[in-house]
């Protein structure tokens, strides 16, 4: 599931920097943004979305390193790690109680830069004709690209057939990033459907470690499918899933809301999830997540922990 979460996020970053229509071609020279995206996911402690960082951040979600993650846990981990990623500057919203709140998302995506001072954040903000914001302090803000993840439970032990049409409809949306899920003991990244079968990428393939070259490029062969995607019957899907959507601009999110109202919420009973305009009054107040005030990155934390263990071992040897 960690690898599946990486796949969904990587697809969001491709849409963010290269466009949804971009396609990888073997042996073709790729833009610098592409290699920067790959470097985010290298299996190194100092890469922001490495498996090391995801596993370490999962500890805060109650998952010990080595323990299996579910779709919701991966979503929460990505939400936290994105706060340390200034280059991509994503706003990650993970829905709660099967409910997407439009007001909260717009509040989060139009938030001023995290690096601004208290005086800046309290300054008057007005929106220009270009859709960007400029406050009296002089710096510009704007819509932060949105990664929207909706964790769902579509049944008890098996998927309820009543949700199948709405689930498949989500893959048709231009904002779709697919879905995280799988079947018992196997996590998959679902990217589409054909009839009553889901098309998925399977991360259960052992591959050699890849690192960046001296010039910053990455040998990317193993980052892409070397064979056709797999298929499985939709009724074999585990009911615990997480839908993913990417909205680069506010108009993309508004369009997504319209599509959901038209295609997903037309069912009067047993809706897959709810889309509401206002923050529910019985919920705690929504506060956009911000980067914690720390003097070290997650990578340095892991490295310092490793050094601590090394010092403890040396101390034990000296004591003997």
C-alpha positions as CSV (number, residue, x, y, z in Angstrom):
1,X,0.0,0.0,0.0
2,X,3.0,2.3,0.5
3,X,4.0,1.8,-3.1
4,X,0.4,2.3,-4.3
5,X,0.3,5.6,-2.4
6,X,3.5,6.7,-4.1
7,X,2.0,5.8,-7.5
8,X,-1.1,7.9,-6.9
9,X,1.0,10.9,-5.7
10,X,3.4,10.6,-8.6
11,X,0.5,10.7,-11.0
12,X,-0.7,13.9,-9.3
13,X,2.8,15.5,-9.6
14,X,2.9,14.6,-13.3
15,X,-0.4,16.3,-13.8
16,X,0.9,19.2,-11.8
17,X,4.2,19.8,-13.7
18,X,3.9,18.0,-17.1
19,X,0.1,17.9,-17.8
20,X,-2.4,15.1,-17.8
21,X,-1.7,14.3,-21.5
22,X,2.0,13.7,-20.9
23,X,3.2,10.2,-21.7
24,X,6.5,8.5,-21.0
25,X,8.5,7.2,-24.0
26,X,11.4,4.9,-23.6
27,X,14.9,6.4,-24.3
28,X,13.3,9.9,-24.9
29,X,14.9,12.9,-23.2
30,X,12.6,14.1,-20.5
31,X,12.3,17.6,-19.0
32,X,14.0,18.5,-15.7
33,X,10.7,18.5,-13.8
34,X,10.2,14.9,-14.7
35,X,13.6,13.9,-13.0
36,X,12.8,16.1,-10.0
37,X,9.5,14.2,-9.6
38,X,11.4,10.8,-9.7
39,X,13.9,12.1,-7.2
40,X,11.1,12.7,-4.7
41,X,10.4,8.9,-4.6
42,X,13.9,7.4,-4.6
43,X,14.5,4.9,-1.8
44,X,16.7,7.2,0.2
45,X,16.1,8.8,3.6
46,X,16.5,12.3,2.3
47,X,13.8,12.1,-0.4
48,X,10.5,13.6,0.7
49,X,8.2,10.7,-0.4
50,X,10.6,7.8,0.0
51,X,9.4,4.6,1.5
52,X,11.5,5.4,4.5
53,X,9.7,8.7,5.1
54,X,6.3,7.2,4.6
55,X,7.0,4.3,7.0
56,X,8.4,6.7,9.6
57,X,5.4,9.1,9.3
58,X,3.1,6.2,9.7
59,X,4.3,5.7,13.2
60,X,2.4,8.9,14.1
61,X,-0.7,7.2,12.7
62,X,-0.3,4.2,15.0
63,X,1.4,2.0,12.5
64,X,4.7,0.5,13.5
65,X,7.4,0.3,10.8
66,X,6.8,-3.0,8.9
67,X,3.1,-3.0,9.8
68,X,0.6,-3.1,6.9
69,X,-1.1,0.2,6.0
70,X,-4.6,0.6,4.8
71,X,-5.8,3.2,2.2
72,X,-6.8,5.8,4.8
73,X,-3.5,5.5,6.7
74,X,-1.5,6.1,3.5
75,X,-3.7,9.1,2.7
76,X,-3.0,10.6,6.1
77,X,0.7,10.0,5.7
78,X,0.8,11.7,2.3
79,X,-1.1,14.7,3.8
80,X,1.6,15.1,6.5
81,X,4.6,14.7,4.2
82,X,3.2,17.2,1.7
83,X,3.6,19.9,4.3
84,X,7.4,19.6,4.0
85,X,7.4,19.6,0.2
86,X,7.7,23.3,-0.8
87,X,8.6,22.6,-4.5
88,X,5.3,20.9,-5.4
89,X,3.3,23.0,-2.9
90,X,0.3,20.6,-2.9
91,X,-2.8,21.1,-0.7
92,X,-3.8,17.5,0.4
93,X,-7.3,17.1,1.6
94,X,-8.4,13.8,3.1
95,X,-12.2,13.6,3.6
96,X,-13.7,12.6,6.9
97,X,-16.8,10.5,7.6
98,X,-17.4,10.0,3.8
99,X,-18.0,13.8,3.5
100,X,-16.2,16.3,1.2
101,X,-16.6,19.9,2.4
102,X,-16.3,22.5,-0.3
103,X,-15.9,25.4,2.1
104,X,-12.9,23.7,3.8
105,X,-11.2,22.8,0.6
106,X,-11.4,26.4,-0.8
107,X,-10.2,27.7,2.6
108,X,-7.2,25.4,2.4
109,X,-6.3,26.0,-1.2
110,X,-6.5,29.7,-1.0
111,X,-4.4,29.9,2.2
112,X,-1.4,32.3,2.1
113,X,2.2,30.8,1.9
114,X,3.2,29.0,5.0
115,X,6.4,31.0,5.2
116,X,4.6,34.3,5.6
117,X,4.8,36.1,8.9
118,X,1.9,36.7,11.2
119,X,1.8,40.3,9.9
120,X,1.6,39.1,6.4
121,X,-1.1,36.5,7.1
122,X,-3.3,39.2,8.8
123,X,-2.8,41.6,6.0
124,X,-5.8,42.5,3.7
125,X,-6.1,40.2,0.7
126,X,-7.8,41.0,-2.5
127,X,-8.2,38.9,-5.6
128,X,-6.9,40.2,-8.9
129,X,-8.6,39.8,-12.3
130,X,-6.0,37.1,-13.1
131,X,-7.3,34.9,-10.3
132,X,-4.3,35.4,-8.1
133,X,-4.3,37.0,-4.7
134,X,-2.1,39.9,-3.6
135,X,-2.1,41.3,-0.1
136,X,-0.9,44.7,1.1
137,X,2.5,43.2,2.0
138,X,3.2,42.7,-1.7
139,X,3.5,38.9,-2.0
140,X,1.3,36.8,-4.3
141,X,-0.7,33.8,-3.3
142,X,-3.1,31.7,-5.3
143,X,-4.9,28.4,-5.6
144,X,-2.6,25.6,-4.3
145,X,-3.0,22.5,-6.6
146,X,-5.3,20.1,-4.8
147,X,-4.8,16.4,-4.1
148,X,-8.2,15.2,-2.9
149,X,-8.3,11.7,-1.3
150,X,-11.6,10.2,-0.2
151,X,-11.3,7.0,1.9
152,X,-14.4,4.9,1.7
153,X,-15.8,1.7,3.1
154,X,-18.1,0.2,0.4
155,X,-19.4,-2.7,2.3
156,X,-18.6,-4.9,5.3
157,X,-16.7,-8.0,4.1
158,X,-17.4,-7.5,0.4
159,X,-18.2,-4.5,-1.8
160,X,-21.9,-3.7,-1.9
161,X,-23.1,-4.0,-5.6
162,X,-25.1,-0.8,-5.1
163,X,-21.9,1.3,-5.2
164,X,-20.3,-0.3,-8.3
165,X,-21.8,2.2,-10.9
166,X,-20.8,5.2,-8.9
167,X,-17.3,3.8,-8.2
168,X,-16.7,3.2,-12.0
169,X,-18.1,6.7,-12.8
170,X,-15.2,8.2,-10.7
171,X,-12.6,6.8,-13.2
172,X,-14.3,8.8,-16.0
173,X,-13.8,12.1,-14.4
174,X,-10.9,14.2,-15.9
175,X,-9.6,14.9,-12.4
176,X,-9.4,11.2,-11.5
177,X,-6.1,9.8,-10.1
178,X,-7.6,6.3,-9.8
179,X,-8.1,4.5,-6.5
180,X,-6.1,2.8,-3.7
181,X,-7.4,-0.6,-2.7
182,X,-6.9,-4.3,-3.5
183,X,-8.1,-7.6,-2.2
184,X,-7.1,-9.4,1.1
185,X,-3.3,-9.4,1.6
186,X,-2.7,-7.6,-1.7
187,X,-2.7,-3.8,-2.3
188,X,-3.2,-2.5,-5.9
189,X,-3.4,0.9,-7.6
190,X,-6.6,1.0,-9.8
191,X,-6.4,3.2,-12.8
192,X,-9.6,2.3,-14.8
193,X,-12.1,-0.3,-15.7
194,X,-13.3,-2.4,-18.6
195,X,-16.8,-3.7,-18.3
196,X,-17.1,-5.3,-14.8
197,X,-13.3,-5.6,-14.5
198,X,-10.9,-3.1,-12.8
199,X,-7.6,-2.3,-14.4
200,X,-4.7,-2.1,-11.9
201,X,-1.0,-1.8,-11.4
202,X,0.6,-4.4,-9.1
203,X,3.5,-3.2,-6.9
204,X,4.5,-6.7,-5.8
205,X,7.5,-6.9,-8.0
206,X,11.1,-6.9,-6.6
207,X,13.4,-4.6,-8.5
208,X,17.0,-3.4,-8.1
209,X,17.7,-0.2,-6.2
210,X,17.9,2.9,-8.3
211,X,19.7,6.2,-7.4
212,X,20.1,9.5,-9.2
213,X,23.1,10.0,-11.5
214,X,25.7,12.7,-11.0
215,X,23.9,15.0,-13.4
216,X,20.7,14.6,-11.5
217,X,18.9,12.3,-13.9
218,X,17.4,8.9,-12.9
219,X,17.5,5.6,-14.7
220,X,13.8,5.4,-15.1
221,X,13.1,2.0,-16.7
222,X,11.8,0.4,-13.6
223,X,9.5,3.3,-12.8
224,X,7.2,2.4,-15.6
225,X,5.2,-0.6,-16.7
226,X,7.2,-3.2,-18.5
227,X,4.1,-5.3,-19.2
228,X,0.4,-4.7,-19.7
229,X,-1.7,-3.8,-16.5
230,X,-3.6,-6.5,-14.8
231,X,-7.4,-6.9,-14.4
232,X,-9.7,-8.3,-11.7
233,X,-13.4,-8.7,-11.2
234,X,-14.8,-5.7,-9.5
235,X,-16.8,-7.9,-7.0
236,X,-13.4,-9.2,-5.7
237,X,-12.4,-5.8,-4.6
238,X,-11.9,-5.3,-0.8
239,X,-14.5,-2.8,0.4
240,X,-11.8,-0.5,1.9
241,X,-10.7,1.9,-0.8
242,X,-9.5,5.5,-1.3
243,X,-10.4,7.6,-4.3
244,X,-7.9,10.1,-5.6
245,X,-8.5,13.3,-7.6
246,X,-6.2,16.2,-8.7
247,X,-7.4,19.7,-9.3
248,X,-4.7,22.0,-10.5
249,X,-6.9,25.1,-10.7
250,X,-10.0,26.2,-8.8
251,X,-12.1,25.7,-12.0
252,X,-11.0,22.1,-12.1
253,X,-12.4,21.6,-8.6
254,X,-15.6,23.5,-9.4
255,X,-16.0,21.2,-12.4
256,X,-15.4,18.1,-10.2
257,X,-18.1,19.3,-7.8
258,X,-20.5,19.6,-10.7
259,X,-19.7,16.1,-12.0
260,X,-20.2,14.6,-8.5
261,X,-23.6,16.3,-8.1
262,X,-24.6,15.1,-11.5
263,X,-23.2,11.5,-11.6
264,X,-22.5,10.4,-8.1
265,X,-25.1,12.0,-5.9
266,X,-28.0,11.3,-8.2
267,X,-28.7,8.2,-6.1
268,X,-31.1,9.1,-3.4
269,X,-30.1,6.3,-1.1
270,X,-26.8,4.6,-0.2
271,X,-24.6,7.4,-1.6
272,X,-20.9,6.5,-1.9
273,X,-20.0,9.8,-0.3
274,X,-21.5,13.2,0.4
275,X,-20.5,16.6,-1.0
276,X,-21.6,19.6,1.1
277,X,-21.1,23.3,0.8
278,X,-20.6,24.3,4.4
279,X,-18.6,22.9,7.3
280,X,-20.9,20.7,9.4
281,X,-21.6,22.7,12.7
282,X,-21.2,19.6,14.9
283,X,-17.6,19.0,13.6
284,X,-14.6,20.7,15.2
285,X,-13.5,23.9,13.4
286,X,-11.5,23.3,10.3
287,X,-7.9,24.6,10.4
288,X,-5.8,24.3,7.3
289,X,-2.8,22.1,8.1
290,X,0.5,23.9,8.3
291,X,4.1,22.8,8.4
292,X,5.2,22.0,12.0
293,X,7.8,24.3,13.5
294,X,10.7,22.0,13.6
295,X,14.4,22.5,13.2
296,X,15.0,19.2,11.4
297,X,13.5,17.3,8.5
298,X,12.1,13.9,8.7
299,X,15.2,12.5,6.9
300,X,17.6,14.1,9.4
301,X,15.4,12.6,12.2
302,X,15.8,9.1,10.8
303,X,19.5,9.6,10.3
304,X,20.0,10.9,13.8
305,X,18.1,7.9,15.1
306,X,20.4,5.6,13.2
307,X,23.4,7.4,14.6
308,X,22.0,7.1,18.1
309,X,21.7,3.3,17.7
310,X,25.3,3.2,16.4
311,X,26.5,5.2,19.4
312,X,24.6,2.9,21.7
313,X,26.3,-0.1,20.1
314,X,29.7,1.5,20.4
315,X,29.0,2.3,24.0
316,X,28.1,-1.3,24.7
317,X,31.3,-2.6,23.1
318,X,33.4,-0.1,25.1
319,X,31.6,-1.2,28.3
320,X,32.4,-4.8,27.7
